[in-house]
Amino acid sequence: MSSIEKIRHSLSHLLAMAVLEKFPKAKLGVGPVIENGFYYDFDFSADTCRLNTQINADNSHSHQRKSASNLRESAFGEEHLSQVERRMRELIKQNLIFKKELISYAEAKKLFKDQPYKLELIKELQKNKKPITIYKTLETVKGQKSIVKSQFTDLCAGPHVKSTKEINPDAFKLTKIAGAYWRGNEKNKMLTRIYGVAFETKSELDEYLKKLENAQKCDHRVLGEQLELFMFDEEIGKGLPLLLPKGYFIRRQLENYIYELERRNDYFHVLTPILAKEDLYKKSGHLAHYKDDMYAPIVIEDEKYYLKPMNCPHHHAIYKRQKRSYRDLPLRLAEFGHVHRFERSGVLTGLIRVRGFTQNDAHIYTDEENLEKEIINVIKLTEEVYKTFGIKDYWYRLSLPDFKNKEKFGDVKNKKIWERGSKILKKALKDSGHKFIEAIGEASFYGPKIDIQVKDVWGHEDTIGTVQVDYYSASRFNLFYTNKKGKEQPITIIHRAVMGAFERFMAFLLEKSCGALPLWLSPIQVEIINVGSAHRRYANFINQQLTTNNIRAHLSDENLTVSKRIREAEIQKIPYILVVGDKEVKNKTVNVRHYHRGIEGEIKINKLIEKIKTEIENKII
Ligand SMILES: [Zn+2]
Ligand SMILES: [Zn+2]
């Protein structure tokens, strides 16, 4: 354990100490180290119950009030965080010592007799014949080495700091409380988890908190609400996003953009149904390898249908529709394919992890000869797309099979061919000059792949695009082509998704720009603000001019003050704000304010239109 982890873990003990002082009946769960900090789980129900009965048993008015205030105190809330934090600081300054002891099972059970969760852990350690260690937090007499009293004892494997002297009292903070099931099992009791963050220095903490604040502000779920882009509805179902007009507008722009680009790169777009019969997924291997991620079947006229988790088998059916010759290859079939995957409710995250989404999917059917060239072309296409959106902070991950993992790769018959595919992917990355990391065991069940990875605003890693080689489906689906010698050969398939899922891509763009999307993607590009009703006619004229030039403008609500309207447009992150008053009417101009560039001042309307059109055309970020 690194020194910062020891500090974080020691803070979790101090947290438990401070909480127990205020809530002596609290039952302790566990308090481990996590990324950037620590947490501790508590069960506060003992205090609450006791006070509840007190209220019921006591009818005197004054007592009732007192009890009620006690009750409020008993349930741990956000308001207690700063008190506990303060107490932890005091404890740190006492230079408390952490001391490890090895004790017997019997001693442990006696020591933790009032702590049911600890007892459960002790019994488990005993069952597994694991030793029991405890950590005592001890107070020393001023200036002397002799120890006078133990302040707190926890069941713990350690390690810890030697003394709280090693902890900077100003470099930690309790951040939030949340519900958490005991041992992460939803059948168990819900405990109260108190989270904290800790660093070695205050400046590191400040920097982290600033990042956290930014993440909270730029989280796509927050922006989705603020900018009215998408919503979820419990009645419709978890993980099933509804795009609102502005959100769909952005989605449509993304689709139009990639459609045009793919057309220019000789892709042919198709549209296939969102479900298919059971046999198809038996054949494709999805039911053997991917069933846990699929929805349960729907029975129609005694036949089982599954919502498609991937578009591949549907595209294979299109490939098979006619005999293919080497002259037809490579064949690139693309689809904005609507797929459904079963994600557990606990992992659903806004538009990043959903149950129904649309992939920017394509399958390239090629002979081995063209395989590498096609992979390089996909990488080039990906780069072009990411450059257009100003995405720079992505990296490549080469995901290879782990043949020791029998469950996932056990039925791979021709390992040599997989190895060849892995080699070609690696070569394509190298030849196109990319750095990449290798991930053994992350390959898909049908072949090795390149994943394009990004981090969201919280620092969580996610796959945004993918290029996969498939040596599995050709034989399963009997996909052949006739080679130059007139011989039938199995086809090689590349699965690729450049933007991945449109939903996730949109979430990523929103977080990256903190909602201030590039001009060409903005649902409203220009907000027109007329100072008074006398300027309404002129504002209408401007609006009409912009609309005629395919610029999306909106007239602001005259009933609000000018400053309020400017603020509102800024909250909506509208790129251009045009203010028109007496001067602008007289000069046939507008007064321009740009979201990023600030006040740009008075400009002739024709000149502005030309400028905006150029910016849209060049997809200025
Ligand atoms: Zn510990
Ligand atoms: Zn596929």
Short mmCIF file of N, CA, C and O in Angstrom, two decimals, residues 383-501:
data_model
loop_
_atom_site.label_atom_id
_atom_site.label_comp_id
_atom_site.label_asym_id
_atom_site.label_seq_id
_atom_site.Cartn_x
_atom_site.Cartn_y
_atom_site.Cartn_z
N GLU A 383 -9.87 8.80 -37.57
CA GLU A 383 -9.09 10.01 -37.27
C GLU A 383 -9.73 11.25 -37.85
O GLU A 383 -9.77 12.29 -37.21
N GLU A 384 -10.24 11.09 -39.07
CA GLU A 384 -10.88 12.25 -39.70
C GLU A 384 -12.08 12.70 -38.88
O GLU A 384 -12.28 13.89 -38.63
N VAL A 385 -12.89 11.72 -38.46
CA VAL A 385 -14.09 12.04 -37.69
C VAL A 385 -13.71 12.73 -36.37
O VAL A 385 -14.24 13.78 -36.02
N TYR A 386 -12.76 12.15 -35.65
CA TYR A 386 -12.42 12.70 -34.34
C TYR A 386 -11.80 14.09 -34.47
O TYR A 386 -12.01 14.95 -33.63
N LYS A 387 -11.07 14.29 -35.56
CA LYS A 387 -10.48 15.60 -35.79
C LYS A 387 -11.58 16.64 -36.01
O LYS A 387 -11.51 17.75 -35.49
N THR A 388 -12.60 16.26 -36.78
CA THR A 388 -13.72 17.17 -37.03
C THR A 388 -14.35 17.63 -35.73
O THR A 388 -14.77 18.78 -35.60
N PHE A 389 -14.43 16.72 -34.75
CA PHE A 389 -15.07 17.07 -33.48
C PHE A 389 -14.06 17.58 -32.44
O PHE A 389 -14.42 17.79 -31.29
N GLY A 390 -12.81 17.72 -32.87
CA GLY A 390 -11.80 18.23 -31.94
C GLY A 390 -11.46 17.24 -30.84
O GLY A 390 -11.01 17.63 -29.76
N ILE A 391 -11.69 15.94 -31.09
CA ILE A 391 -11.36 14.94 -30.07
C ILE A 391 -9.89 14.56 -30.23
O ILE A 391 -9.50 14.02 -31.27
N LYS A 392 -9.10 14.88 -29.21
CA LYS A 392 -7.68 14.57 -29.29
C LYS A 392 -7.27 13.53 -28.26
O LYS A 392 -6.35 12.77 -28.46
N ASP A 393 -7.97 13.54 -27.15
CA ASP A 393 -7.55 12.72 -26.01
C ASP A 393 -8.12 11.31 -26.07
O ASP A 393 -8.85 10.87 -25.19
N TYR A 394 -7.82 10.59 -27.15
CA TYR A 394 -8.23 9.19 -27.24
C TYR A 394 -6.99 8.34 -27.45
O TYR A 394 -5.94 8.86 -27.84
N TRP A 395 -7.09 7.06 -27.17
CA TRP A 395 -5.96 6.18 -27.42
C TRP A 395 -6.45 4.82 -27.90
O TRP A 395 -7.63 4.50 -27.77
N TYR A 396 -5.54 4.08 -28.51
CA TYR A 396 -5.90 2.78 -29.09
C TYR A 396 -5.56 1.66 -28.12
O TYR A 396 -4.54 1.68 -27.44
N ARG A 397 -6.44 0.68 -28.08
CA ARG A 397 -6.19 -0.51 -27.27
C ARG A 397 -6.32 -1.72 -28.19
O ARG A 397 -7.36 -1.91 -28.83
N LEU A 398 -5.25 -2.49 -28.29
CA LEU A 398 -5.28 -3.70 -29.10
C LEU A 398 -5.75 -4.84 -28.19
O LEU A 398 -5.04 -5.25 -27.28
N SER A 399 -6.97 -5.33 -28.44
CA SER A 399 -7.56 -6.34 -27.56
C SER A 399 -7.36 -7.72 -28.16
O SER A 399 -7.90 -8.02 -29.23
N LEU A 400 -6.58 -8.53 -27.48
CA LEU A 400 -6.18 -9.83 -28.00
C LEU A 400 -6.85 -10.95 -27.21
O LEU A 400 -7.28 -10.75 -26.08
N PRO A 401 -6.90 -12.16 -27.79
CA PRO A 401 -7.51 -13.28 -27.07
C PRO A 401 -6.59 -13.80 -25.97
O PRO A 401 -5.39 -13.58 -26.00
N ASP A 402 -7.20 -14.46 -25.00
CA ASP A 402 -6.44 -15.17 -23.97
C ASP A 402 -6.92 -16.62 -24.04
O ASP A 402 -7.97 -16.95 -23.50
N PHE A 403 -6.14 -17.45 -24.74
CA PHE A 403 -6.63 -18.81 -24.99
C PHE A 403 -6.69 -19.65 -23.71
O PHE A 403 -7.25 -20.74 -23.71
N LYS A 404 -6.12 -19.11 -22.63
CA LYS A 404 -6.26 -19.82 -21.34
C LYS A 404 -7.68 -19.64 -20.79
O LYS A 404 -8.14 -20.43 -19.98
N ASN A 405 -8.34 -18.57 -21.22
CA ASN A 405 -9.73 -18.36 -20.80
C ASN A 405 -10.64 -19.26 -21.64
O ASN A 405 -11.10 -18.91 -22.72
N LYS A 406 -10.89 -20.47 -21.11
CA LYS A 406 -11.62 -21.49 -21.87
C LYS A 406 -13.07 -21.09 -22.12
O LYS A 406 -13.65 -21.41 -23.15
N GLU A 407 -13.63 -20.37 -21.15
CA GLU A 407 -15.04 -20.02 -21.25
C GLU A 407 -15.30 -19.10 -22.45
O GLU A 407 -16.25 -19.28 -23.19
N LYS A 408 -14.39 -18.13 -22.65
CA LYS A 408 -14.59 -17.15 -23.71
C LYS A 408 -13.99 -17.61 -25.05
O LYS A 408 -14.57 -17.39 -26.10
N PHE A 409 -12.81 -18.23 -24.98
CA PHE A 409 -12.11 -18.55 -26.23
C PHE A 409 -11.93 -20.06 -26.44
O PHE A 409 -11.16 -20.47 -27.29
N GLY A 410 -12.65 -20.83 -25.64
CA GLY A 410 -12.49 -22.28 -25.66
C GLY A 410 -12.81 -22.92 -26.99
O GLY A 410 -12.16 -23.89 -27.40
N ASP A 411 -13.82 -22.39 -27.70
CA ASP A 411 -14.16 -23.06 -28.96
C ASP A 411 -13.51 -22.42 -30.19
O ASP A 411 -13.97 -22.59 -31.31
N VAL A 412 -12.42 -21.68 -29.95
CA VAL A 412 -11.64 -21.20 -31.09
C VAL A 412 -10.86 -22.39 -31.66
O VAL A 412 -10.06 -23.00 -30.97
N LYS A 413 -11.18 -22.74 -32.92
CA LYS A 413 -10.54 -23.93 -33.48
C LYS A 413 -9.21 -23.58 -34.14
O LYS A 413 -8.21 -24.24 -33.91
N ASN A 414 -9.23 -22.51 -34.91
CA ASN A 414 -8.03 -22.17 -35.65
C ASN A 414 -7.29 -21.00 -35.01
O ASN A 414 -7.48 -19.85 -35.37
N LYS A 415 -6.46 -21.35 -34.02
CA LYS A 415 -5.76 -20.30 -33.29
C LYS A 415 -4.81 -19.52 -34.18
O LYS A 415 -4.60 -18.33 -34.01
N LYS A 416 -4.23 -20.22 -35.15
CA LYS A 416 -3.27 -19.59 -36.06
C LYS A 416 -3.89 -18.41 -36.78
O LYS A 416 -3.28 -17.36 -36.95
N ILE A 417 -5.13 -18.61 -37.19
CA ILE A 417 -5.78 -17.56 -37.97
C ILE A 417 -6.09 -16.34 -37.08
O ILE A 417 -5.96 -15.19 -37.51
N TRP A 418 -6.41 -16.61 -35.82
CA TRP A 418 -6.62 -15.51 -34.86
C TRP A 418 -5.31 -14.76 -34.66
O TRP A 418 -5.29 -13.54 -34.56
N GLU A 419 -4.24 -15.53 -34.57
CA GLU A 419 -2.95 -14.88 -34.37
C GLU A 419 -2.57 -14.02 -35.57
O GLU A 419 -2.00 -12.95 -35.43
N ARG A 420 -2.95 -14.50 -36.76
CA ARG A 420 -2.66 -13.72 -37.96
C ARG A 420 -3.45 -12.41 -37.92
O ARG A 420 -2.92 -11.35 -38.22
N GLY A 421 -4.72 -12.52 -37.53
CA GLY A 421 -5.56 -11.33 -37.41
C GLY A 421 -4.98 -10.34 -36.42
O GLY A 421 -4.90 -9.13 -36.69
N SER A 422 -4.52 -10.87 -35.28
CA SER A 422 -3.92 -10.00 -34.25
C SER A 422 -2.71 -9.28 -34.83
O SER A 422 -2.48 -8.09 -34.59
N LYS A 423 -1.93 -10.03 -35.59
CA LYS A 423 -0.71 -9.47 -36.17
C LYS A 423 -1.04 -8.35 -37.18
O LYS A 423 -0.39 -7.31 -37.20
N ILE A 424 -2.07 -8.59 -37.99
CA ILE A 424 -2.46 -7.58 -38.98
C ILE A 424 -2.95 -6.31 -38.29
O ILE A 424 -2.60 -5.20 -38.69
N LEU A 425 -3.74 -6.48 -37.23
CA LEU A 425 -4.23 -5.30 -36.49
C LEU A 425 -3.06 -4.52 -35.91
O LEU A 425 -3.00 -3.29 -35.98
N LYS A 426 -2.12 -5.25 -35.35
CA LYS A 426 -0.96 -4.61 -34.74
C LYS A 426 -0.16 -3.86 -35.80
O LYS A 426 0.27 -2.73 -35.59
N LYS A 427 0.02 -4.50 -36.95
CA LYS A 427 0.78 -3.89 -38.04
C LYS A 427 0.08 -2.63 -38.54
O LYS A 427 0.73 -1.61 -38.80
N ALA A 428 -1.26 -2.72 -38.65
CA ALA A 428 -2.02 -1.56 -39.12
C ALA A 428 -1.83 -0.38 -38.17
O ALA A 428 -1.69 0.77 -38.61
N LEU A 429 -1.82 -0.64 -36.88
CA LEU A 429 -1.62 0.43 -35.90
C LEU A 429 -0.21 1.00 -36.02
O LEU A 429 -0.03 2.22 -36.00
N LYS A 430 0.75 0.10 -36.17
CA LYS A 430 2.14 0.55 -36.26
C LYS A 430 2.36 1.34 -37.55
O LYS A 430 2.96 2.41 -37.54
N ASP A 431 1.87 0.77 -38.68
CA ASP A 431 2.08 1.42 -39.97
C ASP A 431 1.42 2.78 -40.04
O ASP A 431 1.88 3.66 -40.77
N SER A 432 0.31 2.95 -39.32
CA SER A 432 -0.32 4.27 -39.36
C SER A 432 0.23 5.16 -38.24
O SER A 432 -0.32 6.23 -37.97
N GLY A 433 1.30 4.68 -37.60
CA GLY A 433 2.05 5.52 -36.65
C GLY A 433 1.36 5.76 -35.33
O GLY A 433 1.46 6.86 -34.77
N HIS A 434 0.66 4.74 -34.82
CA HIS A 434 -0.05 4.96 -33.56
C HIS A 434 0.56 4.22 -32.39
O HIS A 434 1.01 3.10 -32.52
N LYS A 435 0.51 4.90 -31.26
CA LYS A 435 0.86 4.21 -30.01
C LYS A 435 -0.39 3.47 -29.56
O LYS A 435 -1.50 3.92 -29.80
N PHE A 436 -0.19 2.34 -28.91
CA PHE A 436 -1.36 1.61 -28.42
C PHE A 436 -0.96 0.75 -27.23
O PHE A 436 0.22 0.51 -27.00
N ILE A 437 -1.96 0.33 -26.49
CA ILE A 437 -1.69 -0.61 -25.40
C ILE A 437 -2.31 -1.95 -25.78
O ILE A 437 -3.26 -2.01 -26.56
N GLU A 438 -1.76 -3.01 -25.25
CA GLU A 438 -2.29 -4.34 -25.54
C GLU A 438 -3.08 -4.84 -24.35
O GLU A 438 -2.66 -4.69 -23.21
N ALA A 439 -4.25 -5.41 -24.62
CA ALA A 439 -5.08 -5.95 -23.55
C ALA A 439 -5.38 -7.41 -23.86
O ALA A 439 -6.21 -7.72 -24.73
N ILE A 440 -4.68 -8.30 -23.16
CA ILE A 440 -4.86 -9.73 -23.39
C ILE A 440 -6.18 -10.16 -22.76
O ILE A 440 -6.46 -9.83 -21.60
N GLY A 441 -6.98 -10.89 -23.53
CA GLY A 441 -8.24 -11.39 -23.00
C GLY A 441 -9.44 -10.50 -23.29
O GLY A 441 -10.57 -10.84 -23.03
N GLU A 442 -9.18 -9.28 -23.86
CA GLU A 442 -10.27 -8.35 -24.14
C GLU A 442 -10.85 -8.53 -25.55
O GLU A 442 -11.77 -7.82 -25.94
N ALA A 443 -10.29 -9.46 -26.32
CA ALA A 443 -10.81 -9.70 -27.67
C ALA A 443 -12.28 -10.09 -27.61
O ALA A 443 -12.76 -10.54 -26.58
N SER A 444 -12.98 -9.90 -28.72
CA SER A 444 -14.38 -10.32 -28.76
C SER A 444 -14.42 -11.82 -28.99
O SER A 444 -13.42 -12.44 -29.32
N PHE A 445 -15.58 -12.43 -28.82
CA PHE A 445 -15.63 -13.88 -28.95
C PHE A 445 -15.42 -14.36 -30.39
O PHE A 445 -15.18 -15.53 -30.64
N TYR A 446 -15.48 -13.40 -31.35
CA TYR A 446 -15.27 -13.82 -32.74
C TYR A 446 -13.94 -13.36 -33.32
O TYR A 446 -13.64 -13.66 -34.47
N GLY A 447 -13.15 -12.64 -32.54
CA GLY A 447 -11.85 -12.25 -33.08
C GLY A 447 -11.17 -11.14 -32.31
O GLY A 447 -11.77 -10.54 -31.42
N PRO A 448 -9.90 -10.86 -32.67
CA PRO A 448 -9.17 -9.76 -32.03
C PRO A 448 -9.71 -8.41 -32.50
O PRO A 448 -10.39 -8.34 -33.52
N LYS A 449 -9.41 -7.34 -31.78
CA LYS A 449 -9.96 -6.03 -32.17
C LYS A 449 -9.11 -4.88 -31.67
O LYS A 449 -8.27 -5.04 -30.78
N ILE A 450 -9.35 -3.73 -32.30
CA ILE A 450 -8.76 -2.48 -31.82
C ILE A 450 -9.90 -1.69 -31.21
O ILE A 450 -10.93 -1.49 -31.86
N ASP A 451 -9.75 -1.25 -29.97
CA ASP A 451 -10.75 -0.38 -29.37
C ASP A 451 -10.18 1.02 -29.26
O ASP A 451 -9.00 1.19 -28.98
N ILE A 452 -11.04 2.00 -29.47
CA ILE A 452 -10.60 3.38 -29.32
C ILE A 452 -11.20 3.88 -28.01
O ILE A 452 -12.41 3.87 -27.82
N GLN A 453 -10.32 4.24 -27.10
CA GLN A 453 -10.71 4.53 -25.73
C GLN A 453 -10.69 6.02 -25.42
O GLN A 453 -9.81 6.74 -25.88
N VAL A 454 -11.66 6.45 -24.62
CA VAL A 454 -11.66 7.83 -24.12
C VAL A 454 -12.03 7.80 -22.64
O VAL A 454 -12.46 6.77 -22.12
N LYS A 455 -11.86 8.94 -21.99
CA LYS A 455 -12.30 9.06 -20.60
C LYS A 455 -13.44 10.06 -20.53
O LYS A 455 -13.42 11.08 -21.22
N ASP A 456 -14.43 9.77 -19.70
CA ASP A 456 -15.52 10.73 -19.53
C ASP A 456 -15.07 11.79 -18.52
O ASP A 456 -13.95 11.77 -18.02
N VAL A 457 -15.99 12.70 -18.24
CA VAL A 457 -15.65 13.85 -17.41
C VAL A 457 -15.25 13.44 -15.99
O VAL A 457 -14.54 14.13 -15.28
N TRP A 458 -15.65 12.23 -15.56
CA TRP A 458 -15.30 11.74 -14.23
C TRP A 458 -14.02 10.93 -14.25
O TRP A 458 -13.60 10.39 -13.23
N GLY A 459 -13.44 10.78 -15.44
CA GLY A 459 -12.20 10.02 -15.53
C GLY A 459 -12.42 8.54 -15.77
O GLY A 459 -11.48 7.77 -15.77
N HIS A 460 -13.67 8.11 -15.99
CA HIS A 460 -13.94 6.70 -16.28
C HIS A 460 -13.65 6.40 -17.74
O HIS A 460 -14.05 7.14 -18.62
N GLU A 461 -12.97 5.28 -17.95
CA GLU A 461 -12.59 4.91 -19.31
C GLU A 461 -13.75 4.22 -20.03
O GLU A 461 -14.47 3.44 -19.44
N ASP A 462 -13.90 4.53 -21.31
CA ASP A 462 -14.94 3.90 -22.10
C ASP A 462 -14.48 3.70 -23.54
O ASP A 462 -13.64 4.44 -24.01
N THR A 463 -15.07 2.71 -24.21
CA THR A 463 -14.75 2.49 -25.61
C THR A 463 -15.68 3.34 -26.45
O THR A 463 -16.89 3.29 -26.29
N ILE A 464 -15.10 4.13 -27.35
CA ILE A 464 -15.95 5.00 -28.18
C ILE A 464 -16.03 4.48 -29.61
O ILE A 464 -17.03 4.66 -30.28
N GLY A 465 -14.99 3.81 -30.07
CA GLY A 465 -15.01 3.24 -31.42
C GLY A 465 -14.31 1.90 -31.41
O GLY A 465 -13.60 1.57 -30.45
N THR A 466 -14.52 1.11 -32.48
CA THR A 466 -13.92 -0.21 -32.49
C THR A 466 -13.71 -0.72 -33.92
O THR A 466 -14.46 -0.37 -34.83
N VAL A 467 -12.66 -1.50 -34.11
CA VAL A 467 -12.38 -2.19 -35.38
C VAL A 467 -12.07 -3.65 -35.02
O VAL A 467 -11.14 -3.90 -34.27
N GLN A 468 -12.85 -4.59 -35.54
CA GLN A 468 -12.68 -5.98 -35.14
C GLN A 468 -12.55 -6.89 -36.35
O GLN A 468 -13.22 -6.70 -37.35
N VAL A 469 -11.67 -7.86 -36.21
CA VAL A 469 -11.52 -8.85 -37.28
C VAL A 469 -12.29 -10.10 -36.87
O VAL A 469 -12.20 -10.54 -35.73
N ASP A 470 -13.04 -10.65 -37.80
CA ASP A 470 -13.91 -11.79 -37.47
C ASP A 470 -13.55 -12.99 -38.35
O ASP A 470 -13.72 -12.96 -39.57
N TYR A 471 -13.06 -14.02 -37.69
CA TYR A 471 -12.74 -15.25 -38.41
C TYR A 471 -13.74 -16.35 -38.08
O TYR A 471 -13.50 -17.51 -38.31
N TYR A 472 -14.82 -15.97 -37.48
CA TYR A 472 -15.71 -16.92 -36.84
C TYR A 472 -17.00 -17.07 -37.65
O TYR A 472 -17.49 -18.16 -37.87
N SER A 473 -17.49 -15.90 -38.14
CA SER A 473 -18.82 -15.89 -38.75
C SER A 473 -18.87 -16.50 -40.14
O SER A 473 -19.90 -17.04 -40.54
N ALA A 474 -17.75 -16.40 -40.91
CA ALA A 474 -17.79 -16.89 -42.29
C ALA A 474 -18.22 -18.35 -42.34
O ALA A 474 -19.11 -18.72 -43.11
N SER A 475 -17.61 -19.17 -41.49
CA SER A 475 -17.97 -20.59 -41.53
C SER A 475 -19.35 -20.83 -40.92
O SER A 475 -20.11 -21.65 -41.41
N ARG A 476 -19.67 -20.08 -39.88
CA ARG A 476 -20.99 -20.26 -39.24
C ARG A 476 -22.13 -19.90 -40.16
O ARG A 476 -23.18 -20.53 -40.15
N PHE A 477 -21.93 -18.85 -40.96
CA PHE A 477 -23.00 -18.38 -41.84
C PHE A 477 -22.79 -18.77 -43.30
O PHE A 477 -23.54 -18.33 -44.17
N ASN A 478 -21.75 -19.57 -43.56
CA ASN A 478 -21.43 -19.95 -44.94
C ASN A 478 -21.25 -18.74 -45.85
O ASN A 478 -21.95 -18.59 -46.85
N LEU A 479 -20.36 -17.88 -45.46
CA LEU A 479 -20.13 -16.66 -46.24
C LEU A 479 -18.88 -16.85 -47.09
O LEU A 479 -17.78 -16.91 -46.56
N PHE A 480 -19.09 -16.93 -48.39
CA PHE A 480 -17.98 -17.20 -49.30
C PHE A 480 -17.89 -16.12 -50.37
O PHE A 480 -18.80 -15.31 -50.55
N TYR A 481 -16.77 -16.14 -51.09
CA TYR A 481 -16.65 -15.35 -52.32
C TYR A 481 -15.86 -16.20 -53.31
O TYR A 481 -15.15 -17.14 -52.92
N THR A 482 -15.96 -15.86 -54.59
CA THR A 482 -15.21 -16.59 -55.61
C THR A 482 -13.94 -15.83 -55.90
O THR A 482 -13.99 -14.64 -56.23
N ASN A 483 -12.81 -16.48 -55.75
CA ASN A 483 -11.53 -15.78 -55.96
C ASN A 483 -11.16 -15.75 -57.45
O ASN A 483 -11.90 -16.25 -58.31
N LYS A 484 -9.98 -15.18 -57.72
CA LYS A 484 -9.57 -14.97 -59.11
C LYS A 484 -9.51 -16.28 -59.90
O LYS A 484 -9.71 -16.30 -61.11
N LYS A 485 -9.21 -17.36 -59.19
CA LYS A 485 -9.11 -18.65 -59.86
C LYS A 485 -10.46 -19.36 -59.97
O LYS A 485 -10.53 -20.53 -60.37
N GLY A 486 -11.51 -18.65 -59.55
CA GLY A 486 -12.85 -19.24 -59.62
C GLY A 486 -13.15 -20.20 -58.49
O GLY A 486 -14.10 -20.97 -58.56
N LYS A 487 -12.33 -20.12 -57.43
CA LYS A 487 -12.54 -21.02 -56.28
C LYS A 487 -13.29 -20.31 -55.17
O LYS A 487 -13.11 -19.12 -54.92
N GLU A 488 -14.15 -21.07 -54.46
CA GLU A 488 -14.89 -20.51 -53.33
C GLU A 488 -13.98 -20.38 -52.10
O GLU A 488 -13.28 -21.33 -51.75
N GLN A 489 -13.96 -19.22 -51.51
CA GLN A 489 -13.13 -18.96 -50.33
C GLN A 489 -13.99 -18.37 -49.21
O GLN A 489 -14.91 -17.60 -49.50
N PRO A 490 -13.67 -18.68 -47.95
CA PRO A 490 -14.41 -18.00 -46.88
C PRO A 490 -14.02 -16.52 -46.83
O PRO A 490 -12.86 -16.17 -47.06
N ILE A 491 -15.00 -15.69 -46.54
CA ILE A 491 -14.77 -14.25 -46.50
C ILE A 491 -14.23 -13.85 -45.12
O ILE A 491 -14.46 -14.53 -44.14
N THR A 492 -13.49 -12.74 -45.05
CA THR A 492 -13.09 -12.18 -43.76
C THR A 492 -13.94 -10.94 -43.51
O THR A 492 -14.21 -10.18 -44.44
N ILE A 493 -14.36 -10.79 -42.28
CA ILE A 493 -15.26 -9.68 -41.96
C ILE A 493 -14.59 -8.73 -40.97
O ILE A 493 -13.97 -9.16 -40.01
N ILE A 494 -14.74 -7.45 -41.26
CA ILE A 494 -14.32 -6.42 -40.28
C ILE A 494 -15.60 -5.82 -39.71
O ILE A 494 -16.47 -5.38 -40.47
N HIS A 495 -15.72 -5.84 -38.41
CA HIS A 495 -16.81 -5.11 -37.75
C HIS A 495 -16.21 -3.78 -37.33
O HIS A 495 -15.14 -3.77 -36.73
N ARG A 496 -16.88 -2.71 -37.60
CA ARG A 496 -16.33 -1.43 -37.15
C ARG A 496 -17.43 -0.46 -36.74
O ARG A 496 -18.53 -0.48 -37.28
N ALA A 497 -17.14 0.36 -35.75
CA ALA A 497 -18.05 1.42 -35.34
C ALA A 497 -17.18 2.63 -35.06
O ALA A 497 -16.37 2.60 -34.14
N VAL A 498 -17.31 3.66 -35.89
CA VAL A 498 -16.42 4.81 -35.76
C VAL A 498 -16.89 5.73 -34.63
O VAL A 498 -16.13 6.09 -33.74
N MET A 499 -18.17 6.08 -34.67
CA MET A 499 -18.71 6.89 -33.57
C MET A 499 -19.25 6.01 -32.46
O MET A 499 -19.85 6.52 -31.51
N GLY A 500 -19.08 4.73 -32.57
CA GLY A 500 -19.62 3.83 -31.56
C GLY A 500 -21.12 3.92 -31.54
O GLY A 500 -21.78 3.75 -32.57
N ALA A 501 -21.68 4.23 -30.38
CA ALA A 501 -23.11 4.48 -30.28
C ALA A 501 -23.31 5.99 -30.35
O ALA A 501 -22.57 6.73 -29.71
#
